[in-house]
Coordinates of C-alpha atoms in Angstrom, one line a residue:
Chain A
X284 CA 11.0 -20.8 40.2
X285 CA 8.5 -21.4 37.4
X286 CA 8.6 -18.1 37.0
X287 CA 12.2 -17.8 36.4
X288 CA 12.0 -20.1 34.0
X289 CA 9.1 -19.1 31.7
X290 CA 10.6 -15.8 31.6
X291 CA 14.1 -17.1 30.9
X292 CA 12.6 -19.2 27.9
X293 CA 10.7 -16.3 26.7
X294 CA 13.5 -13.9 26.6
X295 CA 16.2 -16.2 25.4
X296 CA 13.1 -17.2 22.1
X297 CA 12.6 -13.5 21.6
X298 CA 16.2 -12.4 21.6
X299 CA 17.2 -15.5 19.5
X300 CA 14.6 -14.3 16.7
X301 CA 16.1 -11.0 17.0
X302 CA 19.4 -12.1 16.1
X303 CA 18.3 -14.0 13.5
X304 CA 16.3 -11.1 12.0
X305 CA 20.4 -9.1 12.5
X306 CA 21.5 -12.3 10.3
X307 CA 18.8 -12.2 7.5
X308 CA 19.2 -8.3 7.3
X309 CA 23.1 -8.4 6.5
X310 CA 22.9 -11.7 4.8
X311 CA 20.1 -11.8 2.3
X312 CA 20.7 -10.2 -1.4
X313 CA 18.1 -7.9 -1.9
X314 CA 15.6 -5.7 -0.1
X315 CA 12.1 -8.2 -0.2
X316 CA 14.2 -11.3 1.1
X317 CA 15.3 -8.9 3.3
X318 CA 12.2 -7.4 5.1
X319 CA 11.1 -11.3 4.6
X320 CA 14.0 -11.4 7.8
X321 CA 13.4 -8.7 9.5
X322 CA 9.4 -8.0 9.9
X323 CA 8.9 -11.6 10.9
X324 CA 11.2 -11.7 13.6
X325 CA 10.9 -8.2 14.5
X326 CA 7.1 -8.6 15.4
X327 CA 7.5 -12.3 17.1
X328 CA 11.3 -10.8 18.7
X329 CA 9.1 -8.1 20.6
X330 CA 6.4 -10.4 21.0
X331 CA 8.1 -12.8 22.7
X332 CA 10.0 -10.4 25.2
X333 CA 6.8 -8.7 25.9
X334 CA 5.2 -11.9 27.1
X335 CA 8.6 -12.8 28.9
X336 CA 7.7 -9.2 30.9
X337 CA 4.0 -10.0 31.5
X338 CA 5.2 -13.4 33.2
X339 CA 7.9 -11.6 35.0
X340 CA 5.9 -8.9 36.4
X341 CA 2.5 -11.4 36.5
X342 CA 1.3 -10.4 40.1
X343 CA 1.1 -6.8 38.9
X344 CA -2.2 -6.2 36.8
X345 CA -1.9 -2.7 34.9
X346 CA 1.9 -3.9 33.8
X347 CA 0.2 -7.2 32.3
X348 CA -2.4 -5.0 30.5
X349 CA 0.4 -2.8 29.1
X350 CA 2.6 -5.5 27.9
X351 CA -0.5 -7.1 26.4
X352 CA -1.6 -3.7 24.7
X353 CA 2.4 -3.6 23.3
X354 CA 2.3 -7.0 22.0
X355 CA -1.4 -6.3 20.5
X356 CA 0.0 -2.9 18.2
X357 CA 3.3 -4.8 17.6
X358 CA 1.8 -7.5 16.1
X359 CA -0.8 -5.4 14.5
X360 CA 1.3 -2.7 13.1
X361 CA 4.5 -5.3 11.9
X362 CA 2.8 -6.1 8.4
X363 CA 1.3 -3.4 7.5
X364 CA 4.7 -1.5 7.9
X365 CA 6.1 -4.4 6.0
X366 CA 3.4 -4.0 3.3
X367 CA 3.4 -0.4 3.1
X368 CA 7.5 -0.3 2.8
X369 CA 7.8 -3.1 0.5
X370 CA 5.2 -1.4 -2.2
X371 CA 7.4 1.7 -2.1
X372 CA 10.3 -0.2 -2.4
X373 CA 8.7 -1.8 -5.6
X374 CA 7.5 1.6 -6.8
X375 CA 10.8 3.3 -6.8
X376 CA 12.6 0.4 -8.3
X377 CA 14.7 -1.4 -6.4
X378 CA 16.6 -4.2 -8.3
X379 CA 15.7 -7.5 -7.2
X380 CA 17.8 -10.3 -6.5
X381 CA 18.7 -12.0 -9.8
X382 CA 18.0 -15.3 -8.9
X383 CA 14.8 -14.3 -8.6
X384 CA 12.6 -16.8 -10.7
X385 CA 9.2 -15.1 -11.5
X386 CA 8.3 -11.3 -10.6
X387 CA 4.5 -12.2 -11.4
X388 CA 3.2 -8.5 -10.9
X389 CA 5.7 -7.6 -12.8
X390 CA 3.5 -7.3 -16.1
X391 CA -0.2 -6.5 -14.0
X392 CA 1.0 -3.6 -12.3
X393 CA 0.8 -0.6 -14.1
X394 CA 3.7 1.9 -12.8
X395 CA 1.8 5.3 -14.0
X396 CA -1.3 4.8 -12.3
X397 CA 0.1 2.5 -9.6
X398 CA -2.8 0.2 -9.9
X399 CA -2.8 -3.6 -10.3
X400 CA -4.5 -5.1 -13.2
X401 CA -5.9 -8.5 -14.4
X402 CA -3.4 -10.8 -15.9
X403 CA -2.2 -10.7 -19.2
X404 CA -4.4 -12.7 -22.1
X405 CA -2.4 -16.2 -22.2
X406 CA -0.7 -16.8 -25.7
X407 CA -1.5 -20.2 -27.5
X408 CA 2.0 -21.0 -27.5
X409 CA 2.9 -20.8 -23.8
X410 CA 3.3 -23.3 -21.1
X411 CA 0.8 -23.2 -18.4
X412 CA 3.1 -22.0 -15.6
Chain B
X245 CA 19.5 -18.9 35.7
X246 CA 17.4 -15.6 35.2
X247 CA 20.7 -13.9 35.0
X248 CA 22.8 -15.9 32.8
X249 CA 20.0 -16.2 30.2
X250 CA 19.5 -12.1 30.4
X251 CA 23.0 -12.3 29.9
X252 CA 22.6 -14.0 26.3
X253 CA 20.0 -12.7 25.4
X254 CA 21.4 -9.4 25.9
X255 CA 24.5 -10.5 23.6
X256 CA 22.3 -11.8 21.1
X257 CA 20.3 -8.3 21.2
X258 CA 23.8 -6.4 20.5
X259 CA 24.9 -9.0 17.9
X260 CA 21.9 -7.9 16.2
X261 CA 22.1 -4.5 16.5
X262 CA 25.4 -4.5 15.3
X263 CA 24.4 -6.3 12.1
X264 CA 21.7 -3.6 11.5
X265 CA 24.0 -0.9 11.9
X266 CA 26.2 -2.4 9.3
X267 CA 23.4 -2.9 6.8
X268 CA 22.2 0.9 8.2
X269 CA 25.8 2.0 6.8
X270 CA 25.9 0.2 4.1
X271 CA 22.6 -0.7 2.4
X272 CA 22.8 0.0 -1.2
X273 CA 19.6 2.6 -1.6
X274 CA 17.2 3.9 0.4
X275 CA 14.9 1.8 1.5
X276 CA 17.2 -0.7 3.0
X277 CA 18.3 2.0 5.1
X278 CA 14.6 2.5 5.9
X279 CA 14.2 -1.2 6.6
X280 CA 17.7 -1.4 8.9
X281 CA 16.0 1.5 10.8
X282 CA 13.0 -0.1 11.4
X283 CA 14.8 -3.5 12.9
X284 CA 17.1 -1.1 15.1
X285 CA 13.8 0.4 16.3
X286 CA 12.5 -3.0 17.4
X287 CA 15.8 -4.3 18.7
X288 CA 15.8 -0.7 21.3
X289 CA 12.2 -1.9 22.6
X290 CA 13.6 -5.6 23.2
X291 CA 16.7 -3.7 25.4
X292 CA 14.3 -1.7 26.9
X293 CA 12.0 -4.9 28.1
X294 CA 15.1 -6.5 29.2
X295 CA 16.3 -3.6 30.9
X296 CA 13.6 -3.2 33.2
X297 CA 13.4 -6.7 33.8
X298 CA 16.9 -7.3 35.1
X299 CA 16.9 -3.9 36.9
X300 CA 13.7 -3.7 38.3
X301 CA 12.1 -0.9 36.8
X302 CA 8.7 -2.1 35.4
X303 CA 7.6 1.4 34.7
X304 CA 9.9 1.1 31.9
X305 CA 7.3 -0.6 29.4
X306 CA 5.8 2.7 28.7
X307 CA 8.7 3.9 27.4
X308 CA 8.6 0.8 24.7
X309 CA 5.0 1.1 24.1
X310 CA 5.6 4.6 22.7
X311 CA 8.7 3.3 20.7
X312 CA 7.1 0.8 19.2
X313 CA 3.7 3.2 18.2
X314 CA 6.3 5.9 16.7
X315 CA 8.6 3.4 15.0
X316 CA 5.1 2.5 13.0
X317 CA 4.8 5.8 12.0
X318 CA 7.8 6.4 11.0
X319 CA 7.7 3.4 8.4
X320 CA 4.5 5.0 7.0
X321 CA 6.0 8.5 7.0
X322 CA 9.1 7.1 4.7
X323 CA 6.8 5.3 2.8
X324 CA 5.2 8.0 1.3
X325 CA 8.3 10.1 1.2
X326 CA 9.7 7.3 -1.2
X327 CA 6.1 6.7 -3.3
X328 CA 6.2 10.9 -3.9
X329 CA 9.6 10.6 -5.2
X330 CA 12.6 10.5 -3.6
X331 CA 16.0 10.0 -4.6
X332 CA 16.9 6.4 -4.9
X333 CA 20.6 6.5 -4.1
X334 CA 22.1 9.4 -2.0
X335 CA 25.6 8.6 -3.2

């Protein structure tokens, strides 16, 4: 009965977080507010399902270890997909959102050589931001 | 109980997946279409969890464990296809 229970929790929390990650992907306005959505609750959405499964299937040991391993590489893996997407996103030069405030690496990164610099020298006349 | 909350969750899942699809379809340039790929990727491993939970096939977690490792590696694969220059809009 516990059982049931954990595993109903689990699986309802993980499938929620999935939906929600459905939501933020066809609701937010550009591709960074996007993947904010969707790597987040993809890794915890398969997370949480995985660890639904190891309670399930508790009294059997190499399923456990399994589930564990998934949820291990998921949770592993997740950012630097996220990472590695969003800088090629940035590189080709996707249009952001334009209420976007501040795009601070804006002016460090150099586009040619693809590496990030030091901030640029702070003018006397500007505000402290 | 096990079954009515399998039950949502499984409607939530292909709520979801329906939204990604939509965003697969229509997302503006490239890598959105990437991104909505990825989510449909993880939403398939969450069906296949729940699958084998409600039907009693545990062997079944292989099968995401794999999904999971090549979704990764397809993120990384498009990732470089879009640093080495790839067409931004296909339209």
């Amino acid at each position: 009965m516990m059982i049931e229970i954990a595993t109903s929790v689990l699986l309802l929390l993980g499938a929620f977080l999935m939906l929600l990650s459905g939501i933020g992907i066809i609701r937010m306005p550009d591709l960074l507010t996007r993947m904010h959505a969707t790597s987040k609750a993809g890794a915890l959405g398969i997370g949480l399902m995985a660890c639904g499964y190891m309670v399930f299937y508790s009294a059997d040991t190499s399923l456990v270890v399994r589930a564990l391993a998934m949820v291990v590489f998921v949770l592993v893996t997740a950012p630097i997909a996220a990472h590695v997407l969003a800088r090629a996103g940035y590189f080709v030069g996707i249009e952001l959102w334009e209420g976007t405030i501040k795009d601070v690496i804006k002016e460090r990164y150099d586009l040619k050589t693809r590496r990030l610099g030091s901030a640029p020298k702070r003018r006397d006349d500007e505000d402290t931001y | 109980m096990l079954e009515i909350s399998i039950t949502i969750s499984f409607i939530f899942l292909s709520i979801g997946l329906v939204m990604a699809t939509i965003r697969l379809l229509r997302g503006p340039t490239l890598p959105d279409r990437v991104v909505a790929l990825e989510v449909i990727a993880s939403m398939t491993v969450g069906f296949i969890v729940l699958y084998s939970i409600s039907y009693g096939v545990p062997a079944l977690i292989d099968v995401a464990l794999v999904l999971a490792l090549t979704s990764f590696l397809t993120a990384v694969a498009f990732a470089r296809y879009l640093e080495r220059g790839a067409q931004l809009n296909d339209d």
